[in-house]
């Protein structure tokens, strides 16, 4: 049970997470300038990686391909059959990644593990592909590798650095497609890696494929999961850094993976509380991915835990009863409340979701996630958790809205709608061609945006504050969840890359 000042203290901490419209607009300006810098320089921190995907799926693509998605927490493998009518059939497997793989010594540990999962899926669903050495159809594979990989071509890319919880130093600087193809060859699997894909790009493709014909196609993809990133369609004329590999230039555009997790690593405009400083200091990559550390699922739970652990030892608060009054020491094995990185972000969603007076569900979650004894979790303690969790998540969502707002601004898709009335846009000239006027379609994926109840609401609040978007522009931004989009999207990109039959967006 916390002291009476606990709620006041919680409100004071929450206030440190306020992120005003003015700060947001400052961030948008810097974001736009870093986007421009990334289109000129090869690999600045926010590195604007060319994806070599130049057209968006139309829903007419047909065939079968594999998608392999190495995310922050899970490895998904899926075999996708596209029917060519915006529908598909997919069989999936999903394993959570053991830390011995995420922190392995040899590249082969990770890529061998991936090849084993591919083999297992194929043996279950395509047993005919084995045992016959001739006339076996080679399956195209799209590898979703959700880390900063600098692409030289649609099917090759060099890992620049690890993010999220991964650290296998020997992979940095290597071509991740070659590493996977090598392990596939060792197992004689009938599979060729034909595309390297960022998860946000996969999200765009799977959503665009599934949209009904005639609908405005998806041009932006965002991930708010363990990590965060955005991909958008850029004009080739805007990309002045060299594009090494071959690609079809006829659309005049290419999808760019922003790697916005590293926006403002120098912290000139991002909000920075003492808790952000601590998280960064104890992370695997201090000074790197500073935007991601304020927005993505890997860090939101840890931010909350850091604050709660401080309130536990604060004698004026004594959250959850605080330190033992007699000894002043904690005894026994440290519970997750006192263990770095032991709490995931799902507690924030539950805190937002539980609107009951006695916060029963949240108190149960506090017990499950923080392992605080139930007798020490009073209603006030749960209220403290709720206030702080809300502040952390709202700031994350507003930062996410800021980034999306900057990207929408950069693509100029809304024209001057932000400064026009809603009616002017709806009745605008583009209505005649059968497309919904001025609509910007955004594919989203990731546990944070999927499960945090008001994440999109707060993102939209932020979008309305962006110069040139406003209320009228925000209404024209359509967001749709592309669940498991990154693995399905990777298969689509792989198939299309192998067949080279993209159609114009
Ligand atoms: C990290 C990765 C990025 C990925 C994002 C979302 O920020 O660097 O490539 O898209 O996480 O998974």
Coordinates of C-alpha atoms and ligand atoms in Angstrom, one line a residue:
X1 CA 0.0 0.0 0.0
X2 CA 1.4 3.4 -1.0
X3 CA 1.6 6.6 1.0
X4 CA -1.0 9.3 0.3
X5 CA 1.6 11.4 -1.6
X6 CA 2.0 8.6 -4.1
X7 CA -0.7 9.9 -6.4
X8 CA 0.7 13.4 -6.3
X9 CA 4.2 12.1 -7.1
X10 CA 2.8 9.9 -9.9
X11 CA 1.1 13.0 -11.4
X12 CA 4.4 14.9 -11.2
X13 CA 6.3 12.2 -13.0
X14 CA 3.5 11.8 -15.6
X15 CA 3.8 15.6 -16.3
X16 CA 7.4 15.0 -17.3
X17 CA 6.1 12.9 -20.2
X18 CA 3.9 15.6 -21.6
X19 CA 4.9 16.3 -25.2
X20 CA 3.4 19.5 -26.4
X21 CA 2.3 20.5 -29.9
X22 CA 5.1 23.0 -30.1
X23 CA 7.7 20.4 -29.3
X24 CA 6.0 18.1 -31.7
X25 CA 6.2 20.6 -34.6
X26 CA 9.9 21.2 -33.8
X27 CA 10.5 17.4 -34.1
X28 CA 8.6 17.3 -37.4
X29 CA 11.0 20.0 -38.8
X30 CA 14.1 18.1 -37.7
X31 CA 12.6 14.8 -38.9
X32 CA 12.1 16.3 -42.4
X33 CA 15.6 17.6 -42.5
X34 CA 17.0 14.2 -41.4
X35 CA 14.9 12.5 -44.1
X36 CA 16.4 14.8 -46.7
X37 CA 19.9 14.2 -45.3
X38 CA 19.3 10.4 -45.5
X39 CA 18.4 10.7 -49.2
X40 CA 21.8 12.4 -49.9
X41 CA 24.2 10.6 -47.5
X42 CA 24.7 6.8 -47.7
X43 CA 24.4 5.8 -44.1
X44 CA 23.6 8.6 -41.6
X45 CA 22.0 7.3 -38.4
X46 CA 18.4 7.7 -39.8
X47 CA 19.7 6.1 -42.9
X48 CA 16.8 6.1 -45.4
X49 CA 17.6 2.6 -46.9
X50 CA 16.6 2.1 -50.5
X51 CA 14.4 -1.1 -50.6
X52 CA 14.6 -1.7 -54.4
X53 CA 10.9 -2.2 -54.4
X54 CA 9.5 0.2 -56.9
X55 CA 5.8 -0.7 -57.1
X56 CA 3.1 -1.6 -54.8
X57 CA 1.0 -4.8 -55.0
X58 CA -2.3 -4.6 -56.9
X59 CA -4.0 -7.7 -55.6
X60 CA -3.6 -9.4 -59.0
X61 CA -0.3 -11.2 -58.2
X62 CA -0.4 -15.0 -58.3
X63 CA 1.8 -17.8 -57.2
X64 CA 3.4 -19.4 -54.1
X65 CA 6.3 -18.2 -52.0
X66 CA 7.8 -18.3 -48.6
X67 CA 8.1 -15.4 -46.2
X68 CA 10.5 -15.6 -43.3
X69 CA 10.2 -12.9 -40.7
X70 CA 12.9 -12.4 -38.1
X71 CA 11.3 -9.8 -35.8
X72 CA 12.4 -8.6 -32.4
X73 CA 10.8 -11.5 -30.4
X74 CA 9.7 -14.2 -32.8
X75 CA 10.7 -16.0 -36.0
X76 CA 7.7 -16.6 -38.3
X77 CA 7.8 -18.7 -41.4
X78 CA 4.9 -18.7 -43.8
X79 CA 4.1 -20.3 -47.1
X80 CA 1.7 -18.1 -49.0
X81 CA -0.4 -18.8 -52.0
X82 CA -1.6 -15.7 -53.7
X83 CA -4.8 -16.3 -55.7
X84 CA -4.6 -13.1 -57.8
X85 CA -7.9 -11.7 -56.5
X86 CA -6.7 -9.9 -53.4
X87 CA -7.1 -13.1 -51.4
X88 CA -4.4 -15.6 -50.3
X89 CA -4.0 -18.7 -48.3
X90 CA -1.1 -18.9 -45.8
X91 CA 0.2 -21.6 -43.5
X92 CA 2.4 -20.3 -40.7
X93 CA 4.8 -21.4 -38.0
X94 CA 6.0 -19.2 -35.2
X95 CA 8.7 -19.7 -32.6
X96 CA 9.9 -17.3 -30.0
X97 CA 13.5 -16.6 -30.3
X98 CA 15.7 -18.0 -27.5
X99 CA 18.3 -15.6 -26.2
X100 CA 21.1 -18.1 -27.1
X101 CA 20.1 -17.3 -30.7
X102 CA 19.7 -13.6 -30.3
X103 CA 23.1 -13.3 -28.6
X104 CA 24.9 -16.1 -30.5
X105 CA 28.5 -16.2 -31.3
X106 CA 28.4 -17.5 -34.8
X107 CA 26.2 -16.3 -37.7
X108 CA 25.5 -20.0 -38.4
X109 CA 23.6 -20.3 -35.1
X110 CA 21.0 -17.8 -36.2
X111 CA 20.8 -18.6 -39.9
X112 CA 21.0 -22.3 -39.3
X113 CA 18.1 -22.0 -36.8
X114 CA 16.1 -20.1 -39.5
X115 CA 16.8 -22.7 -42.1
X116 CA 15.7 -25.5 -39.7
X117 CA 12.4 -23.7 -39.2
X118 CA 11.9 -23.3 -43.0
X119 CA 12.7 -27.0 -43.4
X120 CA 10.2 -28.0 -40.7
X121 CA 7.4 -26.0 -42.4
X122 CA 8.2 -27.4 -45.8
X123 CA 8.3 -31.0 -44.5
X124 CA 4.9 -30.5 -42.9
X125 CA 3.1 -28.7 -45.8
X126 CA 5.1 -29.7 -48.9
X127 CA 6.4 -33.2 -48.3
X128 CA 6.5 -33.8 -52.0
X129 CA 9.4 -31.3 -52.3
X130 CA 11.7 -33.8 -50.6
X131 CA 13.4 -36.9 -51.7
X132 CA 13.3 -36.2 -55.4
X133 CA 16.3 -34.4 -56.7
X134 CA 15.0 -33.5 -60.1
X135 CA 12.0 -31.4 -61.3
X136 CA 11.4 -29.9 -57.9
X137 CA 10.0 -26.4 -58.2
X138 CA 12.2 -23.8 -56.5
X139 CA 10.3 -21.7 -54.1
X140 CA 11.1 -18.0 -53.8
X141 CA 11.7 -16.7 -50.3
X142 CA 11.3 -13.2 -49.0
X143 CA 13.4 -12.6 -45.9
X144 CA 12.1 -10.0 -43.6
X145 CA 15.1 -8.9 -41.6
X146 CA 13.9 -6.1 -39.3
X147 CA 17.2 -4.5 -38.6
X148 CA 19.2 -1.8 -40.3
X149 CA 20.4 -3.7 -43.4
X150 CA 21.8 -1.5 -46.2
X151 CA 20.3 -2.9 -49.4
X152 CA 22.4 -3.1 -52.6
X153 CA 19.7 -4.9 -54.5
X154 CA 16.3 -6.4 -53.9
X155 CA 18.0 -9.7 -52.8
X156 CA 21.1 -8.5 -51.0
X157 CA 22.0 -6.3 -48.0
X158 CA 24.7 -5.7 -45.5
X159 CA 23.8 -5.5 -41.8
X160 CA 24.9 -2.1 -40.5
X161 CA 24.2 -2.8 -36.8
X162 CA 21.9 -4.8 -34.5
X163 CA 19.0 -3.2 -32.8
X164 CA 16.4 -4.4 -30.2
X165 CA 17.7 -7.3 -28.2
X166 CA 20.1 -8.8 -30.8
X167 CA 23.8 -8.8 -30.7
X168 CA 25.7 -11.3 -32.9
X169 CA 28.8 -9.2 -33.8
X170 CA 30.0 -11.5 -36.6
X171 CA 27.0 -10.8 -38.7
X172 CA 27.6 -7.0 -38.8
X173 CA 29.0 -6.1 -42.3
X174 CA 27.8 -9.4 -43.9
X175 CA 25.2 -10.0 -46.5
X176 CA 22.3 -11.6 -44.6
X177 CA 20.7 -13.1 -47.7
X178 CA 23.9 -14.9 -48.5
X179 CA 24.1 -16.2 -44.9
X180 CA 20.6 -17.6 -45.1
X181 CA 21.1 -19.0 -48.6
X182 CA 24.2 -20.8 -47.4
X183 CA 22.3 -22.6 -44.6
X184 CA 19.5 -23.4 -47.0
X185 CA 22.0 -25.0 -49.4
X186 CA 23.6 -27.0 -46.6
X187 CA 20.1 -28.6 -46.0
X188 CA 19.4 -29.0 -49.8
X189 CA 16.1 -27.1 -49.5
X190 CA 14.5 -26.2 -52.8
X191 CA 14.4 -22.5 -51.8
X192 CA 16.0 -19.3 -53.2
X193 CA 16.1 -16.1 -51.3
X194 CA 14.8 -13.6 -53.9
X195 CA 14.0 -10.6 -51.7
X196 CA 15.3 -8.9 -48.6
X197 CA 12.5 -7.0 -47.0
X198 CA 12.0 -4.6 -44.0
X199 CA 8.9 -5.4 -41.9
X200 CA 7.4 -2.1 -42.6
X201 CA 7.7 -2.7 -46.3
X202 CA 6.2 -6.1 -45.9
X203 CA 3.3 -4.5 -44.1
X204 CA 2.7 -2.2 -47.1
X205 CA 2.7 -5.0 -49.6
X206 CA 0.4 -7.3 -47.7
X207 CA -2.1 -4.6 -47.0
X208 CA -2.0 -3.3 -50.6
X209 CA -2.5 -6.8 -51.9
X210 CA -5.6 -7.3 -49.8
X211 CA -7.3 -4.0 -50.6
X212 CA -10.2 -4.2 -53.0
X213 CA -9.5 -3.2 -56.6
X214 CA -9.8 0.6 -57.3
X215 CA -9.0 1.5 -53.7
X216 CA -6.2 3.9 -53.1
X217 CA -3.1 1.8 -52.7
X218 CA -0.9 1.8 -49.5
X219 CA 2.1 4.1 -49.7
X220 CA 3.3 4.2 -46.1
X221 CA 4.0 1.3 -43.7
X222 CA 4.7 1.6 -40.0
X223 CA 5.7 -0.8 -37.3
X224 CA 5.0 -0.1 -33.6
X225 CA 6.1 -3.4 -32.0
X226 CA 9.3 -4.5 -30.3
X227 CA 10.9 -1.9 -32.5
X228 CA 9.5 0.9 -34.6
X229 CA 10.1 2.1 -38.2
X230 CA 8.4 3.5 -41.3
X231 CA 8.7 2.9 -45.0
X232 CA 7.3 5.2 -47.7
X233 CA 7.2 5.7 -51.4
X234 CA 9.7 8.3 -52.5
X235 CA 10.4 9.8 -55.9
X236 CA 13.6 8.6 -57.5
X237 CA 14.4 12.2 -58.4
X238 CA 14.6 12.9 -54.6
X239 CA 17.2 10.2 -53.9
X240 CA 20.6 11.7 -54.7
X241 CA 22.7 9.0 -53.0
X242 CA 23.9 6.2 -55.3
X243 CA 21.6 3.3 -55.9
X244 CA 24.0 0.5 -56.7
X245 CA 21.8 -2.4 -57.8
X246 CA 19.6 -2.9 -60.8
X247 CA 15.9 -2.1 -60.5
X248 CA 12.9 -1.2 -62.7
X249 CA 12.9 2.6 -62.9
X250 CA 9.7 2.9 -64.9
X251 CA 7.5 3.9 -61.9
X252 CA 9.9 6.7 -61.1
X253 CA 9.6 5.8 -57.4
X254 CA 11.1 3.5 -54.7
X255 CA 10.1 2.5 -51.2
X256 CA 12.5 3.8 -48.6
X257 CA 13.0 2.3 -45.2
X258 CA 13.5 5.3 -43.0
X259 CA 15.0 3.5 -39.9
X260 CA 13.3 6.2 -37.8
X261 CA 14.3 4.4 -34.6
X262 CA 17.4 6.5 -34.9
X263 CA 15.7 9.8 -35.4
X264 CA 17.5 12.6 -33.4
X265 CA 20.1 10.3 -31.7
X266 CA 21.8 13.5 -30.6
X267 CA 18.6 14.5 -28.6
X268 CA 18.4 18.0 -29.9
X269 CA 14.6 17.9 -30.1
X270 CA 13.3 14.6 -28.5
X271 CA 12.0 14.8 -25.0
X272 CA 14.4 13.4 -22.5
X273 CA 13.5 12.6 -18.9
X274 CA 15.8 11.2 -16.3
X275 CA 14.2 7.8 -16.9
X276 CA 15.0 8.0 -20.6
X277 CA 18.6 8.7 -19.7
X278 CA 18.7 5.6 -17.4
X279 CA 17.1 3.3 -20.0
X280 CA 19.6 4.4 -22.6
X281 CA 22.5 4.0 -20.2
X282 CA 21.6 0.4 -19.5
X283 CA 20.6 -0.6 -23.0
X284 CA 22.7 -2.7 -25.3
X285 CA 23.2 0.3 -27.7
X286 CA 23.6 3.5 -25.7
X287 CA 23.3 6.6 -27.9
X288 CA 21.6 4.7 -30.7
X289 CA 17.9 4.2 -31.6
X290 CA 16.9 7.1 -29.3
X291 CA 13.5 7.6 -30.9
X292 CA 12.8 3.8 -30.7
X293 CA 13.7 4.0 -27.0
X294 CA 10.8 6.3 -26.4
X295 CA 8.3 4.6 -28.6
X296 CA 8.6 0.9 -29.0
X297 CA 7.4 -2.1 -27.0
X298 CA 10.9 -3.2 -26.1
X299 CA 11.4 0.0 -24.0
X300 CA 8.0 1.1 -22.8
X301 CA 7.7 -1.7 -20.2
X302 CA 11.2 -1.0 -19.0
X303 CA 10.5 2.7 -18.7
X304 CA 7.5 1.9 -16.5
X305 CA 9.5 -0.6 -14.4
X306 CA 12.3 1.8 -13.9
X307 CA 9.9 4.5 -12.5
X308 CA 8.0 2.0 -10.3
X309 CA 11.2 0.6 -8.8
X310 CA 12.2 4.1 -7.9
X311 CA 8.9 4.8 -6.3
X312 CA 9.3 1.6 -4.3
X313 CA 12.4 2.8 -2.6
X314 CA 11.2 6.4 -2.3
X315 CA 10.4 6.8 1.5
X316 CA 7.8 9.4 0.7
X317 CA 5.9 7.1 -1.6
X318 CA 6.6 3.5 -0.6
X319 CA 4.8 2.1 -3.6
X320 CA 3.7 -1.5 -2.9
X321 CA 4.6 -1.0 0.7
X322 CA 8.2 -0.1 -0.2
X323 CA 11.4 -1.3 1.4
X324 CA 11.1 -3.4 4.5
X325 CA 10.7 -0.9 7.3
X326 CA 12.9 -2.9 9.7
X327 CA 15.9 -3.7 7.6
X328 CA 15.7 -1.2 4.8
X329 CA 16.8 -4.0 2.5
X330 CA 15.1 -6.2 0.0
X331 CA 15.6 -9.9 0.7
X332 CA 15.5 -13.0 -1.5
X333 CA 15.7 -13.2 -5.3
X334 CA 15.0 -9.9 -7.0
X335 CA 11.5 -9.9 -8.4
X336 CA 10.8 -8.5 -12.0
X337 CA 10.0 -5.1 -10.4
X338 CA 13.7 -4.9 -9.5
X339 CA 15.1 -6.6 -12.6
X340 CA 16.1 -4.7 -15.7
X341 CA 14.3 -5.6 -18.9
X342 CA 12.1 -8.1 -17.0
X343 CA 8.8 -6.4 -17.8
X344 CA 7.2 -6.2 -21.2
X345 CA 4.9 -3.5 -22.5
X346 CA 1.7 -5.5 -22.2
X347 CA 1.2 -4.1 -18.7
X348 CA 0.7 -0.6 -20.2
X349 CA -2.2 -1.8 -22.4
X350 CA -3.9 -3.4 -19.4
X351 CA -3.4 -0.3 -17.3
X352 CA -5.1 1.8 -20.0
X353 CA -7.9 -0.8 -20.6
X354 CA -8.9 -1.3 -16.9
X355 CA -11.4 1.5 -16.2
X356 CA -12.9 -0.1 -13.1
X357 CA -13.0 1.5 -9.6
X358 CA -10.9 -1.2 -7.9
X359 CA -8.6 -1.8 -10.9
X360 CA -8.8 -5.6 -10.3
X361 CA -7.5 -6.6 -13.7
X362 CA -4.5 -4.2 -13.5
X363 CA -3.7 -5.4 -9.9
X364 CA -3.7 -9.0 -11.2
X365 CA -1.3 -7.9 -14.0
X366 CA 0.9 -6.2 -11.5
X367 CA 1.2 -9.4 -9.7
X368 CA 1.8 -11.5 -12.8
X369 CA 4.3 -9.1 -14.4
X370 CA 6.1 -7.5 -11.5
X371 CA 5.6 -10.4 -9.0
X372 CA 4.7 -8.0 -6.2
X373 CA 2.8 -10.0 -3.5
X374 CA -1.0 -9.4 -4.0
X375 CA -1.3 -8.2 -0.3
X376 CA 1.0 -5.3 -1.2
X377 CA -0.9 -4.1 -4.2
X378 CA -3.5 -1.6 -3.0
X379 CA -5.9 0.3 -5.2
X380 CA -3.7 3.4 -4.9
X381 CA -0.6 1.5 -6.0
X382 CA -2.5 0.4 -9.1
X383 CA -3.7 4.0 -9.7
X384 CA 0.0 5.1 -9.6
X385 CA 0.8 2.4 -12.2
X386 CA -2.1 3.5 -14.3
X387 CA -1.2 7.2 -14.3
X388 CA 2.4 6.6 -15.2
X389 CA 1.7 3.9 -17.8
X390 CA -0.7 6.3 -19.5
X391 CA 1.8 9.1 -19.6
X392 CA 4.5 6.9 -21.1
X393 CA 2.2 5.3 -23.7
X394 CA 0.6 8.6 -24.7
X395 CA 4.0 10.2 -25.3
X396 CA 5.0 7.2 -27.3
X397 CA 1.9 7.4 -29.5
X398 CA 2.2 11.2 -30.0
X399 CA 5.9 10.7 -31.0
X400 CA 4.6 8.0 -33.4
X401 CA 2.1 10.4 -34.8
X402 CA 4.8 13.0 -35.2
X403 CA 6.9 10.7 -37.3
X404 CA 4.0 9.6 -39.5
X405 CA 3.0 13.2 -39.9
X406 CA 6.4 14.1 -41.0
X407 CA 6.4 11.3 -43.6
X408 CA 2.9 12.3 -44.9
X409 CA 4.2 15.9 -45.2
X410 CA 7.3 14.7 -47.1
X411 CA 5.3 12.8 -49.6
X412 CA 3.0 15.8 -50.3
X413 CA 0.1 13.4 -50.8
X414 CA -2.4 15.6 -49.1
X415 CA -1.5 18.5 -51.3
X416 CA -2.7 21.7 -49.6
X417 CA -5.6 20.0 -47.8
X418 CA -4.1 20.8 -44.4
X419 CA -4.8 24.5 -45.1
X420 CA -8.1 23.8 -46.9
X421 CA -11.5 22.8 -45.6
X422 CA -12.5 19.1 -45.6
X423 CA -15.2 19.8 -48.3
X424 CA -12.7 21.4 -50.7
X425 CA -10.8 18.1 -50.6
X426 CA -13.6 15.7 -50.9
X427 CA -15.0 17.6 -53.9
X428 CA -11.6 18.0 -55.4
X429 CA -10.6 17.1 -59.0
X430 CA -9.3 13.6 -58.2
X431 CA -12.8 12.3 -57.5
X432 CA -13.5 12.0 -61.2
X433 CA -11.0 9.2 -61.7
X434 CA -12.8 6.9 -59.4
X435 CA -10.2 7.0 -56.6
X436 CA -11.1 8.3 -53.2
X437 CA -9.7 11.8 -53.2
X438 CA -6.5 12.7 -51.3
X439 CA -6.7 9.6 -49.2
X440 CA -3.3 8.4 -47.7
X441 CA -3.4 4.7 -46.9
X442 CA -1.1 3.6 -44.1
X443 CA -0.4 -0.1 -43.3
X444 CA 0.4 -0.6 -39.6
X445 CA 1.6 -3.6 -37.6
X446 CA 3.1 -4.4 -34.3
X447 CA 2.0 -5.4 -30.8
X448 CA 2.0 -1.8 -29.4
X449 CA -0.4 -0.4 -32.0
X450 CA -2.5 -3.6 -32.1
X451 CA -3.0 -4.0 -28.4
X452 CA -2.6 -0.5 -26.7
X453 CA -6.3 0.6 -26.7
X454 CA -5.8 4.3 -27.6
X455 CA -2.5 4.3 -29.5
X456 CA -4.1 5.3 -32.8
X457 CA -6.3 7.9 -31.1
X458 CA -3.2 9.7 -29.6
X459 CA -1.3 9.3 -32.9
X460 CA -4.2 11.1 -34.6
X461 CA -4.2 13.8 -32.0
X462 CA -0.6 14.4 -32.9
X463 CA -1.2 14.3 -36.6
X464 CA -3.8 17.1 -36.3
X465 CA -1.1 19.3 -34.7
X466 CA 1.3 18.9 -37.6
X467 CA 1.6 22.0 -39.8
X468 CA 0.0 21.3 -43.2
X469 CA -2.1 18.3 -41.9
X470 CA -4.5 19.7 -39.4
X471 CA -8.0 18.2 -38.8
X472 CA -8.9 18.1 -42.4
X473 CA -5.7 16.2 -43.4
X474 CA -5.8 13.8 -40.4
X475 CA -9.2 12.6 -41.5
X476 CA -7.8 11.6 -44.9
X477 CA -5.1 9.4 -43.4
X478 CA -6.5 5.9 -43.3
X479 CA -4.6 3.4 -41.1
X480 CA -5.2 -0.3 -41.3
X481 CA -3.7 -3.2 -39.4
X482 CA -1.9 -5.7 -41.6
X483 CA -1.6 -8.5 -39.1
X484 CA 1.4 -10.7 -39.7
X485 CA 1.8 -8.4 -42.7
X486 CA 5.6 -8.6 -42.6
X487 CA 5.8 -12.3 -43.4
X488 CA 3.0 -12.4 -45.9
X489 CA 4.3 -9.1 -47.5
X490 CA 7.8 -10.6 -47.7
X491 CA 6.4 -13.6 -49.6
X492 CA 4.5 -11.2 -52.0
X493 CA 7.7 -9.2 -52.6
X494 CA 9.7 -12.3 -53.2
X495 CA 7.3 -13.7 -55.6
X496 CA 7.0 -10.5 -57.5
X497 CA 10.8 -10.0 -57.5
X498 CA 11.2 -13.5 -59.0
X499 CA 8.5 -13.0 -61.6
X500 CA 9.3 -9.3 -62.2
X501 CA 5.7 -8.5 -63.0
X502 CA 5.0 -5.4 -60.9
X503 CA 2.2 -3.2 -62.1
X504 CA 2.1 0.6 -61.7
X505 CA 0.8 1.9 -58.4
Ligands
LIG1 C1 14.1 -1.7 -35.6 C2 14.9 -2.0 -36.8 C3 14.0 -1.7 -38.1 C4 12.7 -2.4 -37.9 C5 12.0 -1.9 -36.6 C6 10.6 -2.5 -36.4 O1 14.0 -0.3 -35.5 O2 16.1 -1.3 -36.9 O3 14.7 -2.2 -39.2 O4 11.9 -2.0 -39.0 O5 12.8 -2.3 -35.5 O6 10.7 -3.9 -36.3

